[in-house]
mmCIF file of C-alpha atoms in Angstrom:
data_model
loop_
_atom_site.group_PDB
_atom_site.id
_atom_site.type_symbol
_atom_site.label_atom_id
_atom_site.label_comp_id
_atom_site.label_asym_id
_atom_site.label_seq_id
_atom_site.Cartn_x
_atom_site.Cartn_y
_atom_site.Cartn_z
ATOM 1 C CA MET A 29 6.505 -71.331 -33.488
ATOM 2 C CA ILE A 30 6.939 -68.803 -36.366
ATOM 3 C CA SER A 31 7.665 -65.002 -36.954
ATOM 4 C CA LEU A 32 7.701 -61.632 -39.128
ATOM 5 C CA SER A 33 8.537 -58.165 -39.977
ATOM 6 C CA TYR A 34 8.493 -55.815 -42.246
ATOM 7 C CA LEU A 35 10.275 -52.863 -43.115
ATOM 8 C CA GLU A 36 11.042 -50.192 -45.765
ATOM 9 C CA ILE A 37 14.678 -47.697 -45.876
ATOM 10 C CA TYR A 38 13.452 -44.715 -47.839
ATOM 11 C CA ASN A 39 15.970 -41.997 -48.308
ATOM 12 C CA GLU A 40 18.254 -44.273 -45.626
ATOM 13 C CA LEU A 41 14.871 -43.923 -43.330
ATOM 14 C CA ILE A 42 13.954 -46.783 -41.979
ATOM 15 C CA ARG A 43 9.623 -47.770 -41.749
ATOM 16 C CA ASP A 44 7.803 -49.730 -40.600
ATOM 17 C CA LEU A 45 5.312 -51.937 -43.402
ATOM 18 C CA LEU A 46 3.302 -53.792 -40.636
ATOM 19 C CA ASN A 47 2.575 -50.919 -38.037
ATOM 20 C CA PRO A 48 3.737 -47.380 -39.796
ATOM 21 C CA GLY A 49 3.756 -45.345 -37.964
ATOM 22 C CA PRO A 50 5.113 -41.182 -38.057
ATOM 23 C CA ASN A 51 8.839 -41.469 -37.032
ATOM 24 C CA PRO A 52 10.960 -43.303 -38.778
ATOM 25 C CA LEU A 53 13.155 -46.435 -36.893
ATOM 26 C CA GLU A 54 16.665 -46.867 -34.728
ATOM 27 C CA LEU A 55 19.132 -48.706 -36.388
ATOM 28 C CA ARG A 56 21.256 -50.786 -33.665
ATOM 29 C CA GLU A 57 24.129 -52.404 -33.045
ATOM 30 C CA ASP A 58 25.436 -54.260 -30.249
ATOM 31 C CA ASN A 59 28.965 -55.907 -29.564
ATOM 32 C CA LYS A 60 28.824 -58.747 -31.150
ATOM 33 C CA GLY A 61 27.854 -57.002 -34.689
ATOM 34 C CA ASN A 62 24.244 -57.694 -34.488
ATOM 35 C CA GLN A 63 21.903 -55.507 -36.235
ATOM 36 C CA SER A 64 17.866 -54.880 -34.346
ATOM 37 C CA VAL A 65 15.881 -51.898 -35.608
ATOM 38 C CA ALA A 66 14.402 -50.788 -32.116
ATOM 39 C CA GLY A 67 10.949 -51.107 -32.584
ATOM 40 C CA LEU A 68 10.680 -52.742 -35.633
ATOM 41 C CA SER A 69 7.266 -55.273 -35.241
ATOM 42 C CA GLU A 70 7.470 -58.721 -35.294
ATOM 43 C CA ILE A 71 3.807 -59.965 -35.526
ATOM 44 C CA SER A 72 3.155 -64.818 -34.860
ATOM 45 C CA THR A 73 1.886 -66.946 -37.620
ATOM 46 C CA THR A 74 0.624 -69.913 -37.831
ATOM 47 C CA SER A 75 -0.429 -70.614 -41.504
ATOM 48 C CA ARG A 76 0.718 -69.434 -45.245
ATOM 49 C CA GLN A 77 -2.646 -67.694 -45.447
ATOM 50 C CA GLU A 78 -1.447 -64.963 -42.621
ATOM 51 C CA VAL A 79 2.128 -64.138 -44.396
ATOM 52 C CA ILE A 80 0.577 -63.736 -47.321
ATOM 53 C CA GLN A 81 -2.095 -61.392 -45.384
ATOM 54 C CA LEU A 82 0.552 -59.488 -44.143
ATOM 55 C CA LEU A 83 3.187 -59.231 -46.657
ATOM 56 C CA MET A 84 0.146 -57.738 -48.508
ATOM 57 C CA LYS A 85 -0.569 -54.395 -45.262
ATOM 58 C CA GLY A 86 2.769 -54.228 -46.153
ATOM 59 C CA ASN A 87 2.925 -53.877 -49.688
ATOM 60 C CA LYS A 88 0.540 -51.579 -49.656
ATOM 61 C CA ALA A 89 1.978 -48.547 -47.169
ATOM 62 C CA ARG A 90 4.790 -49.062 -49.474
ATOM 63 C CA THR A 91 6.655 -45.629 -50.882
ATOM 64 C CA VAL A 92 5.184 -46.001 -54.855
ATOM 65 C CA GLU A 93 5.176 -42.903 -56.744
ATOM 66 C CA PRO A 94 4.865 -42.085 -60.671
ATOM 67 C CA THR A 95 7.699 -41.362 -63.120
ATOM 68 C CA ALA A 96 8.598 -41.224 -67.018
ATOM 69 C CA ALA A 97 9.770 -44.455 -66.313
ATOM 70 C CA ASN A 98 7.026 -46.735 -64.683
ATOM 71 C CA GLN A 99 3.749 -45.436 -63.117
ATOM 72 C CA THR A 100 4.140 -47.136 -60.187
ATOM 73 C CA SER A 101 7.895 -47.417 -59.316
ATOM 74 C CA SER A 102 8.836 -47.947 -55.745
ATOM 75 C CA ARG A 103 10.834 -45.453 -53.843
ATOM 76 C CA SER A 104 12.517 -47.946 -51.561
ATOM 77 C CA HIS A 105 14.105 -50.911 -50.468
ATOM 78 C CA ALA A 106 11.712 -53.598 -49.073
ATOM 79 C CA LEU A 107 12.988 -56.438 -47.040
ATOM 80 C CA LEU A 108 10.556 -58.897 -45.242
ATOM 81 C CA SER A 109 12.110 -61.011 -42.607
ATOM 82 C CA ILE A 110 10.982 -64.494 -41.535
ATOM 83 C CA THR A 111 11.567 -66.145 -37.811
ATOM 84 C CA VAL A 112 11.459 -69.736 -37.508
ATOM 85 C CA LEU A 113 12.095 -70.757 -33.445
ATOM 86 C CA ASN A 114 12.372 -74.320 -33.273
ATOM 87 C CA ARG A 115 12.477 -75.913 -29.252
ATOM 88 C CA THR A 116 13.738 -79.570 -28.632
ATOM 89 C CA SER A 117 15.123 -80.513 -25.871
ATOM 90 C CA LEU A 118 18.468 -79.551 -26.458
ATOM 91 C CA GLY A 119 17.608 -75.949 -27.394
ATOM 92 C CA THR A 120 15.992 -73.889 -30.235
ATOM 93 C CA LYS A 121 17.273 -73.998 -33.162
ATOM 94 C CA GLN A 122 16.592 -70.758 -34.676
ATOM 95 C CA GLY A 123 16.706 -70.402 -39.087
ATOM 96 C CA ARG A 124 16.090 -66.917 -40.560
ATOM 97 C CA LEU A 125 14.130 -66.508 -44.067
ATOM 98 C CA PHE A 126 15.132 -62.941 -46.157
ATOM 99 C CA LEU A 127 12.806 -61.453 -49.261
ATOM 100 C CA THR A 128 14.693 -57.597 -50.479
ATOM 101 C CA ASP A 129 12.853 -55.826 -52.602
ATOM 102 C CA LEU A 130 14.978 -53.716 -54.793
ATOM 103 C CA ALA A 131 14.511 -50.872 -56.521
ATOM 104 C CA GLY A 132 15.358 -50.021 -59.413
ATOM 105 C CA SER A 133 18.250 -47.955 -60.117
ATOM 106 C CA GLU A 134 17.324 -44.840 -61.949
ATOM 107 C CA ARG A 135 18.647 -42.431 -64.398
ATOM 108 C CA ALA A 136 17.854 -39.180 -64.231
ATOM 109 C CA ARG A 137 17.760 -38.884 -68.253
ATOM 110 C CA LYS A 138 15.435 -41.145 -68.661
ATOM 111 C CA THR A 139 13.511 -41.098 -65.650
ATOM 112 C CA LYS A 140 13.093 -37.255 -66.479
ATOM 113 C CA ASN A 141 12.517 -37.171 -61.947
ATOM 114 C CA ARG A 142 12.515 -34.071 -60.520
ATOM 115 C CA GLY A 143 12.987 -32.076 -56.905
ATOM 116 C CA LYS A 144 11.516 -34.964 -54.444
ATOM 117 C CA ARG A 145 12.282 -37.867 -57.163
ATOM 118 C CA LEU A 146 16.047 -37.031 -58.583
ATOM 119 C CA GLN A 147 16.525 -37.093 -54.081
ATOM 120 C CA GLU A 148 14.354 -40.553 -53.827
ATOM 121 C CA GLY A 149 16.865 -41.769 -57.176
ATOM 122 C CA ALA A 150 20.192 -40.798 -55.677
ATOM 123 C CA HIS A 151 19.811 -43.002 -52.144
ATOM 124 C CA ILE A 152 18.251 -46.255 -54.021
ATOM 125 C CA ASN A 153 21.821 -45.455 -56.468
ATOM 126 C CA ARG A 154 23.967 -45.154 -53.359
ATOM 127 C CA SER A 155 21.795 -48.359 -51.717
ATOM 128 C CA LEU A 156 22.902 -50.030 -54.582
ATOM 129 C CA LEU A 157 26.202 -49.376 -55.183
ATOM 130 C CA ALA A 158 26.549 -50.476 -51.253
ATOM 131 C CA LEU A 159 25.766 -53.414 -51.635
ATOM 132 C CA GLY A 160 27.102 -54.211 -55.304
ATOM 133 C CA ASN A 161 30.755 -53.483 -53.651
ATOM 134 C CA CYS A 162 29.325 -55.829 -50.904
ATOM 135 C CA ILE A 163 28.707 -58.316 -53.501
ATOM 136 C CA ASN A 164 31.901 -58.486 -55.018
ATOM 137 C CA ALA A 165 34.055 -58.611 -51.537
ATOM 138 C CA LEU A 166 32.412 -61.719 -50.623
ATOM 139 C CA ALA A 167 32.042 -63.306 -55.258
ATOM 140 C CA GLY A 168 36.143 -61.624 -54.292
ATOM 141 C CA GLY A 169 36.457 -63.485 -50.891
ATOM 142 C CA ALA A 170 37.601 -60.851 -49.577
ATOM 143 C CA ARG A 171 38.507 -60.865 -45.598
ATOM 144 C CA TYR A 172 37.124 -57.358 -44.745
ATOM 145 C CA VAL A 173 33.489 -56.612 -46.575
ATOM 146 C CA ASN A 174 32.334 -53.051 -45.267
ATOM 147 C CA TYR A 175 28.883 -52.473 -44.408
ATOM 148 C CA ARG A 176 28.352 -49.941 -42.782
ATOM 149 C CA ASP A 177 28.526 -48.017 -46.343
ATOM 150 C CA SER A 178 24.105 -48.296 -46.544
ATOM 151 C CA LYS A 179 21.642 -49.671 -43.849
ATOM 152 C CA LEU A 180 20.857 -51.972 -46.766
ATOM 153 C CA THR A 181 23.588 -53.957 -46.891
ATOM 154 C CA ARG A 182 24.015 -53.279 -42.992
ATOM 155 C CA LEU A 183 20.502 -55.417 -42.637
ATOM 156 C CA LEU A 184 20.813 -57.789 -44.687
ATOM 157 C CA LYS A 185 25.207 -58.803 -43.879
ATOM 158 C CA GLU A 186 23.635 -61.952 -41.412
ATOM 159 C CA ALA A 187 22.240 -63.081 -44.950
ATOM 160 C CA LEU A 188 24.571 -61.483 -47.128
ATOM 161 C CA SER A 189 28.130 -63.217 -45.105
ATOM 162 C CA GLY A 190 28.499 -66.665 -45.680
ATOM 163 C CA ARG A 191 26.658 -68.542 -43.925
ATOM 164 C CA CYS A 192 23.216 -68.541 -46.071
ATOM 165 C CA LYS A 193 21.727 -68.839 -49.554
ATOM 166 C CA THR A 194 21.783 -66.295 -51.352
ATOM 167 C CA VAL A 195 19.295 -66.717 -54.426
ATOM 168 C CA MET A 196 18.719 -62.360 -56.808
ATOM 169 C CA ILE A 197 15.750 -62.992 -58.579
ATOM 170 C CA ALA A 198 16.805 -60.159 -61.793
ATOM 171 C CA HIS A 199 13.711 -58.629 -63.810
ATOM 172 C CA VAL A 200 14.764 -57.340 -66.694
ATOM 173 C CA ALA A 201 12.515 -56.083 -70.406
ATOM 174 C CA PRO A 202 13.433 -57.316 -73.915
ATOM 175 C CA GLU A 203 13.051 -53.618 -75.438
ATOM 176 C CA ALA A 204 15.820 -53.135 -77.249
ATOM 177 C CA LYS A 205 15.988 -49.085 -75.714
ATOM 178 C CA HIS A 206 16.318 -50.776 -71.882
ATOM 179 C CA ARG A 207 19.176 -52.492 -73.024
ATOM 180 C CA ASP A 208 22.729 -51.219 -71.016
ATOM 181 C CA GLU A 209 19.844 -51.671 -67.744
ATOM 182 C CA SER A 210 19.193 -55.152 -69.156
ATOM 183 C CA LYS A 211 22.625 -55.923 -69.082
ATOM 184 C CA ASN A 212 23.867 -53.823 -66.304
ATOM 185 C CA THR A 213 21.229 -55.485 -64.063
ATOM 186 C CA LEU A 214 22.049 -59.852 -65.280
ATOM 187 C CA VAL A 215 25.659 -58.521 -64.552
ATOM 188 C CA TYR A 216 24.766 -57.699 -60.843
ATOM 189 C CA ALA A 217 23.274 -60.661 -60.457
ATOM 190 C CA ASP A 218 25.461 -63.221 -61.559
ATOM 191 C CA ARG A 219 28.182 -61.565 -59.332
ATOM 192 C CA ALA A 220 25.304 -62.988 -56.680
ATOM 193 C CA ASN A 221 25.563 -65.800 -57.887
ATOM 194 C CA HIS A 222 29.328 -66.361 -56.831
ATOM 195 C CA ILE A 223 28.362 -65.469 -53.770
ATOM 196 C CA THR A 224 30.748 -68.567 -50.998
ATOM 197 C CA THR A 225 28.609 -69.895 -48.816
ATOM 198 C CA ARG A 226 30.453 -71.351 -45.848
ATOM 199 C CA LEU A 227 27.206 -73.663 -44.391
ATOM 200 C CA GLN A 228 26.689 -74.480 -40.857
ATOM 201 C CA ASN A 229 24.700 -77.074 -38.583
ATOM 202 C CA PRO A 230 22.200 -75.011 -37.236
ATOM 203 C CA THR A 231 22.455 -73.249 -34.547
ATOM 204 C CA ILE A 232 21.848 -73.524 -30.070
ATOM 205 C CA LEU A 233 20.251 -70.664 -29.151
ATOM 206 C CA GLU A 234 19.798 -71.844 -25.123
ATOM 207 C CA GLU A 235 21.169 -75.223 -23.565
ATOM 208 C CA ASN A 236 18.051 -76.696 -21.569
ATOM 209 C CA ARG A 237 19.715 -79.784 -20.566
ATOM 210 C CA GLU A 238 20.867 -80.984 -16.791
ATOM 211 C CA LEU A 239 23.655 -81.975 -16.589
ATOM 212 C CA PRO A 240 24.716 -85.266 -13.685
ATOM 213 C CA ILE A 241 25.514 -83.714 -9.801
ATOM 214 C CA PRO A 242 28.324 -85.787 -11.153
ATOM 215 C CA HIS A 243 30.235 -83.783 -14.094
ATOM 216 C CA TYR A 244 29.672 -80.785 -11.698
ATOM 217 C CA GLN A 245 32.062 -82.733 -8.706
ATOM 218 C CA ASN A 246 34.481 -83.754 -11.794
ATOM 219 C CA LEU A 247 34.225 -80.114 -12.805
ATOM 220 C CA VAL A 248 35.356 -77.899 -8.811
ATOM 221 C CA SER A 249 37.595 -81.333 -8.436
ATOM 222 C CA GLU A 250 39.016 -80.063 -12.062
ATOM 223 C CA LEU A 251 39.092 -75.588 -11.040
ATOM 224 C CA ARG A 252 40.248 -76.439 -7.708
ATOM 225 C CA GLU A 253 44.245 -78.437 -8.428
ATOM 226 C CA GLU A 254 44.284 -76.320 -11.510
ATOM 227 C CA VAL A 255 44.015 -73.161 -8.528
ATOM 228 C CA GLY A 256 46.260 -74.972 -6.749
ATOM 229 C CA ARG A 257 48.424 -75.403 -10.177
ATOM 230 C CA LEU A 258 49.195 -72.093 -10.113
ATOM 231 C CA LYS A 259 49.547 -70.695 -6.560
ATOM 232 C CA ALA A 260 52.820 -72.841 -7.020
ATOM 233 C CA LYS A 261 53.654 -71.949 -10.263
ATOM 234 C CA MET A 262 54.166 -69.094 -8.872
ATOM 235 C CA LEU A 263 55.874 -68.855 -5.221
ATOM 236 C CA ALA A 264 57.879 -70.759 -7.293
ATOM 237 C CA ASP A 265 57.969 -67.300 -9.997
ATOM 238 C CA ARG A 266 58.338 -65.243 -6.953
ATOM 239 C CA PRO A 267 62.218 -64.343 -6.207
ATOM 240 C CA ARG A 268 63.238 -64.693 -2.579
ATOM 241 C CA SER A 269 66.748 -62.829 -2.223
ATOM 242 C CA GLY A 270 67.521 -58.961 -3.897
ATOM 243 C CA ALA A 271 69.598 -61.738 -5.664
ATOM 244 C CA ALA A 272 67.308 -62.648 -7.590
ATOM 245 C CA LEU A 273 65.861 -59.787 -8.937
ATOM 246 C CA GLN A 274 69.229 -58.275 -9.413
ATOM 247 C CA ARG A 275 70.084 -62.028 -11.770
ATOM 248 C CA GLN A 276 65.817 -61.502 -13.800
ATOM 249 C CA GLN A 277 66.561 -57.632 -14.074
ATOM 250 C CA GLN A 278 70.491 -58.498 -16.008
ATOM 251 C CA GLN A 279 67.844 -61.512 -17.619
ATOM 252 C CA ARG A 280 65.959 -58.684 -18.935
ATOM 253 C CA GLU A 281 68.088 -56.116 -19.971
ATOM 254 C CA GLN A 282 70.168 -59.050 -22.491
ATOM 255 C CA GLU A 283 66.576 -60.541 -24.014
ATOM 256 C CA GLN A 284 66.376 -56.852 -24.539
ATOM 257 C CA GLN A 285 69.757 -56.667 -25.919
ATOM 258 C CA ASN A 286 69.506 -60.325 -27.697
ATOM 259 C CA PRO A 287 65.848 -60.647 -28.482
ATOM 260 C CA THR A 288 65.017 -63.214 -29.447
ATOM 261 C CA ASP A 289 63.471 -65.069 -32.530
ATOM 262 C CA GLU A 290 59.454 -64.952 -31.429
ATOM 263 C CA GLN A 291 60.181 -61.865 -29.622
ATOM 264 C CA LEU A 292 61.263 -60.465 -33.259
ATOM 265 C CA LYS A 293 57.754 -61.458 -34.557
ATOM 266 C CA LYS A 294 55.655 -59.947 -31.440
ATOM 267 C CA ALA A 295 56.867 -56.648 -32.562
ATOM 268 C CA GLU A 296 56.132 -57.344 -36.118
ATOM 269 C CA LEU A 297 53.565 -58.632 -35.579
ATOM 270 C CA LYS A 298 52.538 -55.550 -33.131
ATOM 271 C CA TYR A 299 53.858 -53.221 -36.277
ATOM 272 C CA LEU A 300 51.132 -54.475 -38.895
ATOM 273 C CA ARG A 301 48.622 -54.966 -36.283
ATOM 274 C CA GLU A 302 49.629 -50.193 -36.539
ATOM 275 C CA GLN A 303 49.351 -49.998 -39.570
ATOM 276 C CA ILE A 304 45.950 -52.447 -40.020
ATOM 277 C CA VAL A 305 45.137 -50.124 -38.029
ATOM 278 C CA GLN A 306 45.498 -47.046 -39.591
ATOM 279 C CA THR A 307 45.348 -48.073 -42.858
ATOM 280 C CA PHE A 308 41.390 -48.671 -41.968
ATOM 281 C CA LYS A 309 41.201 -45.141 -40.184
ATOM 282 C CA GLN A 310 42.778 -43.813 -42.918
ATOM 283 C CA GLN A 311 40.418 -45.813 -44.632
ATOM 284 C CA MET A 312 37.214 -44.251 -42.585
ATOM 285 C CA ARG A 313 38.210 -41.013 -43.310
ATOM 286 C CA LEU A 314 37.994 -41.311 -46.888
ATOM 287 C CA ARG A 315 34.447 -42.486 -47.110
ATOM 288 C CA ARG A 316 33.647 -40.238 -44.849
ATOM 289 C CA ARG A 317 34.808 -36.568 -47.254
ATOM 290 C CA LEU A 318 33.450 -39.101 -50.321
ATOM 291 C CA LEU A 319 29.850 -39.297 -48.608
ATOM 292 C CA GLU A 320 30.105 -35.708 -47.822
ATOM 293 C CA ALA A 321 31.083 -35.140 -51.606
ATOM 294 C CA ASP A 322 28.118 -36.752 -52.657
ATOM 295 C CA SER A 323 26.462 -35.281 -50.462
ATOM 296 C CA HIS A 324 27.102 -31.826 -51.570
ATOM 297 C CA LEU A 325 27.380 -32.618 -55.733
ATOM 298 C CA LEU A 326 23.043 -33.952 -54.799
ATOM 299 C CA GLY A 327 22.833 -31.075 -52.310
ATOM 300 C CA LEU A 328 24.038 -28.756 -55.637
ATOM 301 C CA GLU A 329 22.119 -30.538 -58.384
ATOM 302 C CA LEU A 330 18.758 -30.019 -56.608
ATOM 303 C CA ASP A 331 19.485 -26.178 -55.759
ATOM 304 C CA ALA A 332 20.690 -26.495 -60.114
ATOM 305 C CA GLU A 333 16.605 -28.097 -60.931
ATOM 306 C CA ARG A 334 15.112 -24.857 -57.910
ATOM 307 C CA GLN A 335 17.195 -22.709 -60.414
ATOM 308 C CA HIS A 336 16.333 -24.054 -63.736
ATOM 309 C CA MET A 337 12.404 -24.353 -62.076
ATOM 310 C CA VAL A 338 12.426 -20.381 -61.951
ATOM 311 C CA ILE A 339 14.474 -19.195 -64.988
ATOM 312 C CA SER A 340 11.578 -21.884 -67.031
ATOM 313 C CA HIS A 341 8.678 -20.152 -64.657
ATOM 314 C CA TRP A 342 10.456 -16.666 -65.239
ATOM 315 C CA GLN A 343 10.537 -17.458 -69.254
ATOM 316 C CA SER A 344 7.207 -18.398 -69.612
ATOM 317 C CA ARG A 345 6.447 -15.010 -68.202
ATOM 318 C CA GLN A 346 8.123 -13.236 -70.819
ATOM 319 C CA GLY A 347 5.676 -15.299 -73.488
ATOM 320 C CA LYS A 348 3.050 -14.134 -71.620
ATOM 321 C CA LEU A 349 3.222 -10.946 -71.628
ATOM 322 C CA TYR A 350 4.962 -10.497 -75.016
ATOM 323 C CA GLU A 351 1.818 -12.396 -76.044
ATOM 324 C CA ARG A 352 0.303 -9.398 -74.485
ATOM 325 C CA MET A 353 2.628 -6.065 -75.668
ATOM 326 C CA GLU A 354 1.971 -7.848 -78.949
ATOM 327 C CA GLU A 355 -2.896 -7.924 -78.729
ATOM 328 C CA ASP A 356 -2.369 -4.721 -77.084
ATOM 329 C CA GLU A 357 -0.458 -3.381 -80.041
#
C-alpha cells in the first residue's frame, strides 16, 4: 500500500496542499515524541502517474509571490511524504520517503521586500536557521538535538534523526553577483552530507503470528514460579520481632554515616541529573527570550517600514503641492 501527503509551512502555519482549507492545521506530538499533523489528508495511490498528478496539484496550491529577485518566489517550505506499507505473515513493515522543497534564504537588501513580503522572508530565514542548527548538531555527533525551534525541524525529525539516508540538492547560480548566496548554499548542503546514519532493520509494526499453545503454557508456568519466588523473598525479608526491626534501623543509620561507593555514585548521578535538568530549563528560558526578542525586532522592522511608507507618501504629496504652487505663480 502506497499513500502520500503534501503540506506547506507558510509563516509557521501548516496548510494541506492536496485538500486546502481556510484554517491552518495543528502539529501534535504523542508520548513517544512522534510528530503528526491533525487533519492532514493522506491519499492512497496505485501508480507513479497518480503520484506525479498529486504532486502537480499540490504545487499549484503553493504560496508563490513575485519579488525583485524572482518573479515566482516560493514563500513557504513544502514537504511531500510518501509512505509504503508491506504486509507479510510476520507483520507490517513501513518505509517513508520525504521530499522537502526549502524556500531560499532571502536578504531584504536584494529582494527589496517590504511589508508582508519582509515578514515572510523573516519566517523563512528563521526556519532555515533552525534546520541548519539541527544539521550541525547531527553532523557533529551531539547527544542532544533541538528540533523544537521550528515546525519545519519538528516535521523533519524522523527524517533527520539518523535512521534515514539524507540527500540535499543545492540550487546555485553561476553569476558573480550571487557569489555569496551560492557559497552559503554549498556550505549548508555540505553540512547535511556529514550527517551520520544509523540504519536499522525495518521495524515490525504489528505482530500477526499465532504462537502454539505449549508456548503460552510454559510462559504461565514461568510466571507462577516467579510469583512464588517473590513471595518467599518477601517473607524472608519481613522482620519477625522488634529486635530485628531495631537491627535494621541501626544498619540504616550506619549506612548513612558510612556510605558505600555505590551510594556515593547514586548520589553523584542524582546531583548530575538535577544539574542537567536545571541547565535544560535555563536553556529553554533563554531560547524563549530569544524568540520573544526576534518577534519584537520583527515588529520594529515592520513599524519602521510603515513609517517609511508614510514619510514617502507625505514627501510625494508635498512635492505635488509645490509643483501646483509653482504653476499657479
